Coordinates of N, CA and C in Angstrom, one line a residue:
M271 N -16.5 -2.3 18.3 CA -15.3 -2.7 17.6 C -15.3 -4.2 17.4
I272 N -15.2 -5.0 18.5 CA -15.2 -6.4 18.4 C -16.3 -6.9 19.4
K273 N -17.2 -7.7 18.9 CA -18.2 -8.4 19.7 C -18.2 -9.8 19.4
A274 N -17.8 -10.7 20.3 CA -17.8 -12.1 20.1 C -18.7 -12.7 21.2
K275 N -19.5 -13.7 20.7 CA -20.4 -14.3 21.6 C -20.4 -15.8 21.4
N276 N -20.3 -16.5 22.5 CA -20.4 -18.0 22.5 C -19.5 -18.6 21.4
I277 N -18.2 -18.3 21.5 CA -17.3 -18.8 20.5 C -16.7 -20.1 20.9
H278 N -16.9 -21.1 20.0 CA -16.4 -22.4 20.2 C -15.4 -22.8 19.1
K279 N -14.5 -23.7 19.5 CA -13.6 -24.2 18.4 C -13.1 -25.6 18.8
Y280 N -13.2 -26.5 17.8 CA -12.8 -27.8 18.0 C -11.7 -28.1 17.0
Y281 N -10.7 -28.9 17.4 CA -9.7 -29.5 16.4 C -9.9 -31.0 16.6
G282 N -10.6 -31.6 15.7 CA -11.0 -33.0 15.9 C -11.9 -33.1 17.1
D283 N -11.5 -34.0 18.0 CA -12.3 -34.2 19.2 C -11.9 -33.3 20.3
L284 N -10.8 -32.5 20.1 CA -10.3 -31.6 21.1 C -11.1 -30.2 21.1
Q285 N -11.7 -29.9 22.2 CA -12.4 -28.6 22.2 C -11.4 -27.6 22.8
V286 N -11.1 -26.6 22.1 CA -10.1 -25.6 22.5 C -10.7 -24.4 23.1
L287 N -11.8 -23.9 22.5 CA -12.6 -22.8 23.0 C -14.0 -23.2 23.4
K288 N -14.4 -22.8 24.6 CA -15.6 -23.4 25.2 C -16.6 -22.3 25.5
G289 N -17.1 -21.5 24.5 CA -18.1 -20.5 24.7 C -17.5 -19.2 25.2
V290 N -16.6 -18.6 24.4 CA -16.0 -17.4 24.8 C -16.8 -16.2 24.4
D291 N -17.0 -15.3 25.3 CA -17.7 -14.0 25.1 C -16.6 -12.9 25.2
L292 N -16.7 -11.9 24.3 CA -15.6 -10.9 24.3 C -16.2 -9.6 23.7
D293 N -15.9 -8.5 24.4 CA -16.4 -7.1 23.9 C -15.3 -6.2 24.1
I294 N -14.7 -5.7 22.9 CA -13.6 -4.8 23.0 C -14.0 -3.5 22.3
K295 N -13.7 -2.4 22.9 CA -14.1 -1.1 22.4 C -12.9 -0.4 21.6
K296 N -13.3 0.5 20.7 CA -12.3 1.2 19.9 C -11.3 1.9 20.8
G297 N -10.0 1.8 20.4 CA -9.0 2.5 21.1 C -8.5 1.8 22.4
E298 N -9.0 0.6 22.7 CA -8.6 -0.1 23.9 C -7.3 -0.9 23.5
V299 N -6.5 -1.0 24.5 CA -5.3 -2.0 24.5 C -5.7 -3.1 25.5
V300 N -6.0 -4.3 25.0 CA -6.4 -5.4 25.8 C -5.4 -6.5 25.7
S301 N -5.0 -7.0 26.8 CA -4.0 -8.2 26.8 C -4.8 -9.4 27.2
I302 N -4.3 -10.5 26.7 CA -4.9 -11.9 27.0 C -3.8 -12.7 27.5
V303 N -4.0 -13.2 28.7 CA -2.9 -14.0 29.3 C -3.5 -15.4 29.7
G304 N -2.6 -16.3 30.1 CA -3.0 -17.6 30.5 C -2.0 -18.6 30.2
A305 N -2.1 -19.8 30.8 CA -1.1 -20.9 30.6 C -1.1 -21.3 29.2
S306 N 0.0 -21.9 28.8 CA 0.1 -22.5 27.4 C -1.0 -23.6 27.3
G307 N -1.7 -23.5 26.1 CA -2.8 -24.5 25.9 C -4.1 -24.0 26.4
A308 N -4.2 -22.8 26.9 CA -5.5 -22.3 27.4 C -6.4 -21.8 26.3
G309 N -5.9 -21.6 25.1 CA -6.7 -21.2 24.0 C -6.5 -19.8 23.5
K310 N -5.4 -19.1 24.0 CA -5.2 -17.7 23.7 C -5.0 -17.5 22.2
T311 N -4.0 -18.2 21.7 CA -3.7 -18.0 20.3 C -4.8 -18.4 19.4
T312 N -5.5 -19.4 19.7 CA -6.7 -19.8 18.9 C -7.7 -18.7 18.9
L313 N -8.0 -18.1 20.1 CA -9.0 -17.0 20.1 C -8.5 -15.9 19.3
L314 N -7.2 -15.5 19.4 CA -6.7 -14.4 18.6 C -6.8 -14.7 17.1
Q315 N -6.5 -15.9 16.7 CA -6.7 -16.3 15.3 C -8.1 -16.2 14.8
I316 N -9.0 -16.5 15.7 CA -10.4 -16.4 15.3 C -10.9 -15.0 15.2
I317 N -10.6 -14.2 16.2 CA -11.1 -12.8 16.1 C -10.3 -12.0 15.1
G318 N -9.1 -12.5 14.8 CA -8.3 -11.9 13.7 C -8.7 -12.4 12.3
T319 N -9.7 -13.2 12.2 CA -10.3 -13.8 11.0 C -9.3 -14.8 10.3
L320 N -8.3 -15.3 10.9 CA -7.4 -16.2 10.3 C -8.0 -17.7 10.5
D321 N -8.9 -17.9 11.3 CA -9.5 -19.2 11.6 C -11.0 -18.9 11.7
Q322 N -11.8 -20.0 11.6 CA -13.3 -19.9 11.6 C -13.8 -20.4 12.9
I323 N -14.9 -19.8 13.4 CA -15.6 -20.3 14.5 C -16.5 -21.5 14.1
E324 N -16.8 -22.3 15.2 CA -17.8 -23.3 14.9 C -19.2 -22.7 14.9
K325 N -19.8 -22.8 13.7 CA -21.1 -22.0 13.5 C -22.2 -22.8 14.3
N326 N -22.9 -22.0 15.1 CA -24.2 -22.5 15.6 C -25.1 -21.4 15.8
T327 N -26.3 -21.6 16.3 CA -27.3 -20.6 16.3 C -27.0 -19.4 17.2
T328 N -26.2 -19.6 18.2 CA -25.9 -18.5 19.2 C -24.6 -17.9 19.1
S329 N -23.7 -18.4 18.2 CA -22.4 -17.8 18.1 C -22.4 -16.6 17.2
Q330 N -21.6 -15.6 17.6 CA -21.5 -14.4 16.8 C -20.1 -13.8 16.8
L331 N -19.6 -13.3 15.7 CA -18.4 -12.5 15.7 C -18.6 -11.3 14.8
I332 N -18.6 -10.1 15.4 CA -18.9 -8.9 14.7 C -17.7 -8.0 14.9
I333 N -17.1 -7.5 13.8 CA -16.0 -6.6 13.9 C -16.3 -5.4 13.0
N334 N -16.2 -4.2 13.6 CA -16.5 -3.0 12.9 C -17.9 -3.1 12.2
D335 N -18.9 -3.6 13.0 CA -20.3 -3.7 12.5 C -20.5 -4.7 11.4
V336 N -19.5 -5.6 11.1 CA -19.6 -6.6 10.1 C -19.6 -8.0 10.7
S337 N -20.6 -8.8 10.3 CA -20.7 -10.1 10.8 C -19.7 -11.0 10.0
I338 N -18.6 -11.4 10.6 CA -17.5 -12.1 10.0 C -18.0 -13.5 9.4
P339 N -18.7 -14.3 10.1 CA -19.1 -15.6 9.5 C -19.9 -15.5 8.3
Q340 N -20.5 -14.3 8.0 CA -21.3 -14.2 6.8 C -20.5 -13.9 5.5
L341 N -19.2 -13.6 5.7 CA -18.4 -13.2 4.6 C -17.9 -14.4 3.8
G342 N -17.9 -14.3 2.5 CA -17.2 -15.3 1.7 C -15.7 -15.1 1.7
D343 N -15.0 -16.0 1.1 CA -13.5 -16.0 1.2 C -12.9 -14.8 0.6
K344 N -13.3 -14.3 -0.5 CA -12.8 -13.1 -1.1 C -13.1 -11.8 -0.3
A345 N -14.3 -11.8 0.2 CA -14.8 -10.6 1.0 C -14.0 -10.6 2.3
L346 N -13.8 -11.8 2.9 CA -13.1 -11.9 4.1 C -11.6 -11.5 4.0
A347 N -11.0 -11.9 2.9 CA -9.6 -11.5 2.6 C -9.5 -10.0 2.5
K348 N -10.4 -9.4 1.8 CA -10.4 -8.0 1.6 C -10.6 -7.2 2.9
F349 N -11.6 -7.7 3.7 CA -11.8 -7.1 5.0 C -10.6 -7.2 5.9
R350 N -9.9 -8.3 5.9 CA -8.7 -8.5 6.7 C -7.6 -7.5 6.3
N351 N -7.4 -7.4 5.0 CA -6.4 -6.5 4.5 C -6.6 -5.1 4.8
E352 N -7.9 -4.7 4.8 CA -8.3 -3.3 5.0 C -8.4 -2.9 6.5
H353 N -8.7 -3.8 7.3 CA -9.1 -3.5 8.7 C -8.2 -4.0 9.8
I354 N -7.3 -5.0 9.5 CA -6.6 -5.7 10.5 C -5.1 -5.8 10.2
G355 N -4.3 -5.6 11.2 CA -2.8 -5.7 11.1 C -2.4 -6.8 12.1
F356 N -1.4 -7.6 11.8 CA -0.9 -8.6 12.6 C 0.6 -8.5 12.9
I357 N 0.9 -8.7 14.2 CA 2.3 -8.7 14.7 C 2.6 -10.1 15.4
F358 N 3.6 -10.8 15.0 CA 3.8 -12.1 15.5 C 5.1 -12.1 16.3
Q359 N 5.3 -13.2 17.1 CA 6.6 -13.3 17.9 C 7.8 -13.4 16.9
F360 N 7.7 -14.2 15.9 CA 8.7 -14.3 14.9 C 8.2 -13.4 13.7
H361 N 8.9 -12.3 13.5 CA 8.4 -11.2 12.7 C 7.8 -11.6 11.3
Q362 N 8.2 -12.8 10.8 CA 7.7 -13.2 9.5 C 8.0 -12.3 8.3
L363 N 9.2 -11.6 8.4 CA 9.6 -10.8 7.3 C 10.1 -11.7 6.2
L364 N 10.0 -11.3 5.0 CA 10.5 -12.1 3.8 C 12.0 -11.7 3.6
P365 N 12.8 -12.7 3.7 CA 14.3 -12.5 3.8 C 14.9 -11.9 2.5
E366 N 14.2 -12.1 1.4 CA 14.8 -11.6 0.1 C 14.4 -10.2 -0.2
F367 N 13.6 -9.6 0.7 CA 13.1 -8.2 0.5 C 13.7 -7.2 1.5
T368 N 13.9 -6.0 1.2 CA 14.4 -5.0 2.1 C 13.3 -4.6 3.1
A369 N 13.6 -3.9 4.1 CA 12.7 -3.4 5.1 C 11.5 -2.6 4.4
L370 N 11.9 -1.7 3.5 CA 10.9 -0.9 2.8 C 10.0 -1.8 2.0
E371 N 10.5 -2.8 1.3 CA 9.7 -3.7 0.5 C 8.8 -4.5 1.3
N372 N 9.3 -5.0 2.5 CA 8.4 -5.8 3.3 C 7.2 -5.0 3.8
V373 N 7.5 -3.8 4.2 CA 6.4 -2.9 4.7 C 5.4 -2.7 3.6
C374 N 5.8 -2.5 2.4 CA 4.9 -2.2 1.3 C 4.0 -3.3 0.8
I375 N 4.3 -4.6 1.2 CA 3.6 -5.7 0.6 C 2.1 -5.7 0.9
P376 N 1.6 -5.4 2.1 CA 0.1 -5.3 2.3 C -0.5 -4.2 1.5
A377 N 0.3 -3.1 1.3 CA -0.3 -2.0 0.5 C -0.4 -2.4 -0.9
F378 N 0.5 -3.1 -1.4 CA 0.3 -3.6 -2.8 C -0.9 -4.5 -2.9
I379 N -1.1 -5.4 -2.0 CA -2.3 -6.3 -2.0 C -3.5 -5.4 -1.9
F380 N -3.5 -4.3 -1.2 CA -4.6 -3.4 -1.0 C -5.0 -2.7 -2.4
G381 N -3.9 -2.6 -3.2 CA -4.2 -2.0 -4.5 C -3.5 -0.7 -4.7
K382 N -2.6 -0.3 -3.8 CA -1.9 1.0 -3.9 C -0.8 0.9 -4.9
S383 N -0.5 2.0 -5.5 CA 0.7 2.0 -6.4 C 2.0 2.0 -5.6
Q384 N 3.1 1.7 -6.3 CA 4.3 1.6 -5.7 C 4.7 2.9 -5.0
S385 N 4.4 4.0 -5.7 CA 4.8 5.3 -5.1 C 3.9 5.6 -3.8
Q386 N 2.6 5.3 -3.9 CA 1.8 5.5 -2.7 C 2.2 4.6 -1.6
A387 N 2.5 3.4 -1.9 CA 2.9 2.5 -0.8 C 4.2 2.9 -0.2
E388 N 5.2 3.3 -1.0 CA 6.5 3.7 -0.4 C 6.4 5.0 0.4
V389 N 5.6 5.9 0.0 CA 5.4 7.1 0.8 C 4.9 6.8 2.2
R390 N 3.9 5.9 2.3 CA 3.3 5.5 3.6 C 4.3 4.7 4.4
A391 N 5.0 3.8 3.7 CA 6.0 2.9 4.4 C 7.1 3.7 4.9
K392 N 7.6 4.7 4.2 CA 8.7 5.5 4.7 C 8.2 6.4 5.9
E393 N 7.0 6.9 5.9 CA 6.4 7.6 7.0 C 6.5 6.8 8.3
L394 N 6.1 5.5 8.2 CA 6.0 4.6 9.3 C 7.4 4.3 9.8
L395 N 8.3 3.9 8.8 CA 9.7 3.6 9.2 C 10.4 4.8 9.9
D396 N 10.1 6.0 9.4 CA 10.7 7.2 10.0 C 10.1 7.3 11.4
F397 N 8.8 7.1 11.6 CA 8.2 7.3 12.9 C 8.8 6.3 13.9
L398 N 9.2 5.1 13.4 CA 9.7 4.0 14.2 C 11.2 4.1 14.3
G399 N 11.8 5.1 13.9 CA 13.3 5.3 14.0 C 14.1 4.4 13.1
L400 N 13.6 4.1 11.9 CA 14.2 3.2 11.0 C 14.5 3.9 9.6
S401 N 14.6 5.2 9.6 CA 14.8 5.9 8.3 C 16.2 5.5 7.7
H402 N 17.1 5.0 8.5 CA 18.4 4.6 8.0 C 18.5 3.2 7.6
R403 N 17.3 2.5 7.6 CA 17.3 1.1 7.4 C 16.4 0.7 6.2
Y404 N 15.9 1.6 5.4 CA 15.0 1.4 4.3 C 15.5 0.2 3.5
H405 N 16.7 0.2 3.1 CA 17.2 -0.8 2.1 C 18.0 -1.9 2.7
H406 N 17.9 -2.1 4.0 CA 18.5 -3.3 4.6 C 17.5 -4.5 4.6
K407 N 18.1 -5.7 4.4 CA 17.3 -6.9 4.5 C 17.3 -7.4 5.9
P408 N 16.3 -8.2 6.2 CA 16.1 -8.7 7.6 C 17.4 -9.2 8.3
N409 N 18.3 -9.9 7.6 CA 19.5 -10.4 8.2 C 20.5 -9.4 8.5
E410 N 20.2 -8.1 8.1 CA 21.1 -7.0 8.4 C 20.5 -6.1 9.5
L411 N 19.4 -6.6 10.1 CA 18.8 -5.8 11.1 C 18.8 -6.6 12.5
S412 N 18.8 -5.8 13.6 CA 18.7 -6.4 14.9 C 17.4 -7.0 15.1
G413 N 17.2 -7.8 16.2 CA 15.9 -8.4 16.5 C 14.8 -7.3 16.7
G414 N 15.2 -6.2 17.5 CA 14.3 -5.1 17.7 C 13.9 -4.4 16.5
E415 N 14.9 -4.2 15.6 CA 14.6 -3.5 14.3 C 13.7 -4.3 13.4
Q416 N 13.9 -5.6 13.4 CA 13.1 -6.5 12.6 C 11.6 -6.4 13.1
Q417 N 11.5 -6.4 14.4 CA 10.1 -6.4 14.9 C 9.5 -5.0 14.7
R418 N 10.2 -3.9 14.7 CA 9.7 -2.6 14.3 C 9.3 -2.6 12.8
V419 N 10.0 -3.2 12.0 CA 9.6 -3.3 10.6 C 8.3 -4.1 10.5
A420 N 8.2 -5.1 11.3 CA 6.9 -5.9 11.3 C 5.7 -5.0 11.8
V421 N 6.0 -4.2 12.7 CA 5.0 -3.2 13.2 C 4.6 -2.3 12.1
A422 N 5.6 -1.7 11.4 CA 5.3 -0.8 10.3 C 4.4 -1.5 9.2
R423 N 4.8 -2.8 8.9 CA 4.0 -3.6 7.9 C 2.6 -3.7 8.4
A424 N 2.4 -4.0 9.7 CA 1.0 -4.1 10.2 C 0.2 -2.8 10.1
L425 N 0.9 -1.7 10.1 CA 0.2 -0.4 10.1 C 0.0 0.2 8.8
V426 N 0.6 -0.3 7.7 CA 0.8 0.4 6.5 C -0.6 0.7 5.8
N427 N -1.6 -0.1 6.0 CA -2.9 0.1 5.5 C -3.9 0.9 6.4
N428 N -3.3 1.4 7.5 CA -4.1 2.1 8.5 C -5.2 1.3 9.1
P429 N -4.9 0.1 9.5 CA -6.0 -0.8 10.0 C -6.5 -0.2 11.4
S430 N -7.8 -0.5 11.6 CA -8.3 -0.1 12.9 C -8.0 -1.0 14.1
L431 N -7.6 -2.3 13.7 CA -7.3 -3.3 14.7 C -5.9 -3.9 14.5
I432 N -5.2 -4.0 15.6 CA -3.9 -4.7 15.6 C -3.9 -5.9 16.5
F433 N -3.6 -7.1 16.0 CA -3.6 -8.3 16.8 C -2.1 -8.7 16.9
A434 N -1.6 -8.9 18.1 CA -0.2 -9.2 18.4 C -0.2 -10.5 19.2
D435 N 0.6 -11.5 18.7 CA 0.7 -12.8 19.4 C 2.2 -12.9 19.9
E436 N 2.4 -12.8 21.2 CA 3.7 -12.8 21.8 C 4.7 -11.9 21.1
P437 N 4.3 -10.7 20.9 CA 5.1 -9.8 20.1 C 6.5 -9.5 20.6
S438 N 6.7 -9.6 21.9 CA 8.1 -9.4 22.4 C 8.8 -10.7 22.9
G439 N 8.2 -11.8 22.6 CA 8.7 -13.1 23.1 C 10.1 -13.4 22.6
N440 N 10.5 -12.8 21.5 CA 11.8 -13.2 20.9 C 12.8 -12.0 21.1
L441 N 12.5 -11.1 22.0 CA 13.3 -9.9 22.1 C 14.0 -9.8 23.4
D442 N 15.2 -9.2 23.5 CA 15.8 -8.9 24.8 C 15.0 -7.9 25.6
S443 N 15.3 -7.8 26.8 CA 14.4 -7.0 27.7 C 14.3 -5.5 27.3
E444 N 15.4 -4.9 26.9 CA 15.3 -3.5 26.5 C 14.5 -3.3 25.2
S445 N 14.7 -4.2 24.2 CA 13.9 -4.1 23.0 C 12.4 -4.4 23.3
A446 N 12.2 -5.3 24.2 CA 10.8 -5.7 24.6 C 10.1 -4.4 25.2
E447 N 10.8 -3.8 26.1 CA 10.2 -2.6 26.8 C 10.0 -1.5 25.8
N448 N 10.9 -1.3 24.8 CA 10.7 -0.3 23.8 C 9.4 -0.6 22.9
L449 N 9.3 -1.9 22.6 CA 8.1 -2.3 21.8 C 6.8 -2.1 22.6
H450 N 6.8 -2.5 23.9 CA 5.6 -2.3 24.7 C 5.2 -0.8 24.7
N451 N 6.2 0.0 24.9 CA 5.9 1.5 25.0 C 5.4 2.0 23.6
L452 N 5.9 1.4 22.6 CA 5.5 1.8 21.2 C 4.1 1.5 21.0
F453 N 3.5 0.4 21.5 CA 2.1 0.1 21.2 C 1.2 1.2 21.8
F454 N 1.5 1.7 22.9 CA 0.7 2.7 23.5 C 0.9 4.1 22.8
K455 N 2.1 4.3 22.4 CA 2.4 5.5 21.6 C 1.6 5.5 20.3
L456 N 1.5 4.3 19.7 CA 0.7 4.2 18.4 C -0.7 4.3 18.7
R457 N -1.2 3.8 19.8 CA -2.7 3.9 20.1 C -3.0 5.4 20.3
D458 N -2.1 6.1 21.0 CA -2.4 7.5 21.3 C -2.3 8.3 20.0
E459 N -1.3 7.9 19.1 CA -1.1 8.7 17.9 C -2.1 8.4 16.8
F460 N -2.5 7.2 16.6 CA -3.3 6.8 15.5 C -4.7 6.2 15.9
G461 N -4.9 6.0 17.2 CA -6.2 5.5 17.6 C -6.5 4.1 17.4
Q462 N -5.5 3.2 17.1 CA -5.8 1.8 16.8 C -6.2 1.1 18.1
T463 N -6.9 0.0 17.9 CA -7.2 -0.9 19.0 C -6.2 -2.1 18.9
F464 N -5.7 -2.5 20.1 CA -4.7 -3.5 20.2 C -5.2 -4.7 21.0
V465 N -5.1 -5.9 20.5 CA -5.4 -7.1 21.3 C -4.1 -7.9 21.3
I466 N -3.6 -8.1 22.5 CA -2.2 -8.7 22.6 C -2.2 -10.0 23.5
V467 N -1.8 -11.1 22.8 CA -1.6 -12.3 23.6 C -0.2 -12.3 24.1
T468 N 0.0 -12.5 25.4 CA 1.4 -12.4 25.9 C 1.6 -13.2 27.2
H469 N 2.8 -13.7 27.4 CA 3.2 -14.2 28.6 C 4.0 -13.2 29.5
N470 N 4.2 -12.0 28.9 CA 5.0 -11.0 29.5 C 4.1 -10.2 30.5
E471 N 4.2 -10.5 31.8 CA 3.3 -9.9 32.8 C 3.4 -8.3 32.8
E472 N 4.6 -7.8 32.5 CA 4.7 -6.3 32.5 C 3.9 -5.7 31.4
L473 N 3.9 -6.3 30.2 CA 3.1 -5.8 29.1 C 1.6 -6.1 29.4
A474 N 1.3 -7.2 29.9 CA -0.1 -7.5 30.2 C -0.7 -6.5 31.2
D475 N 0.1 -6.1 32.2 CA -0.4 -5.2 33.2 C -0.4 -3.8 32.7
M476 N 0.3 -3.4 31.6 CA 0.2 -2.1 31.1 C -1.1 -1.9 30.3
A477 N -1.8 -2.9 29.9 CA -3.0 -2.8 29.1 C -4.1 -2.1 29.8
D478 N -5.1 -1.6 29.1 CA -6.3 -1.0 29.7 C -7.1 -2.1 30.4
R479 N -7.1 -3.3 29.8 CA -7.7 -4.5 30.4 C -6.9 -5.7 30.2
K480 N -6.9 -6.5 31.2 CA -6.2 -7.8 31.1 C -7.2 -8.9 31.3
L481 N -7.3 -9.8 30.3 CA -8.2 -10.9 30.3 C -7.4 -12.2 30.5
T482 N -7.9 -13.1 31.4 CA -7.2 -14.3 31.7 C -8.0 -15.5 31.1
M483 N -7.3 -16.4 30.3 CA -8.0 -17.5 29.8 C -7.5 -18.8 30.6
V484 N -8.5 -19.6 30.9 CA -8.2 -20.9 31.6 C -9.1 -21.9 30.9
D485 N -8.4 -23.0 30.3 CA -9.1 -24.1 29.8 C -10.2 -23.7 28.8
G486 N -9.9 -22.8 27.9 CA -10.8 -22.5 26.8 C -11.8 -21.4 27.1
K487 N -11.7 -20.8 28.3 CA -12.7 -19.8 28.6 C -12.0 -18.6 29.2
I488 N -12.6 -17.4 29.1 CA -12.2 -16.2 29.8 C -12.8 -16.2 31.2
V489 N -11.9 -16.1 32.2 CA -12.4 -16.1 33.6 C -12.2 -14.8 34.3
G490 N -12.9 -14.5 35.3 CA -12.7 -13.3 36.1 C -13.4 -12.1 35.4

């Protein structure tokens, strides 16, 4: 599913990742923990194809048997849209669109018709308990509801991989617990692989594997 070898990342003179190796299997829920500044989000952005690795002769990033550094910009954008879903701490919903419209956006980019996109979006919103919120805009939804809309958006193209960056960091404890349980329900229902960066120890400990980052490396 994901094979990363000797991943390095610099921002100017600052080395953020220092030779990270990672192997994640299909259907796993993997959490990544560590202090602020350890490199967690940078690693997530790289394996999520949002940022590039420092290319050298021994670095590799293979996702679903595809060598990511070999892809051009258009091919990479297409791969990301088809294979990867993202969930962020701040849901990043577009305020001018309804819940249904927000969920449909990646499907439109994928090339699906409005009717196809809306059928899938409604299935997901129904599954997430939001059938009564199709036509509500983000400012009319609770924090937990907004995050569930963001989860539906991440799933609308049936991606094999879901990357989540502090997904419950902006939620109250009850909404956070519901979201955590939802990830495992989704994995069991749809077979997705989850990679979750979190400071929430409860969520981290629920994962199949917990990886700890210290100073740009995975330790232990």
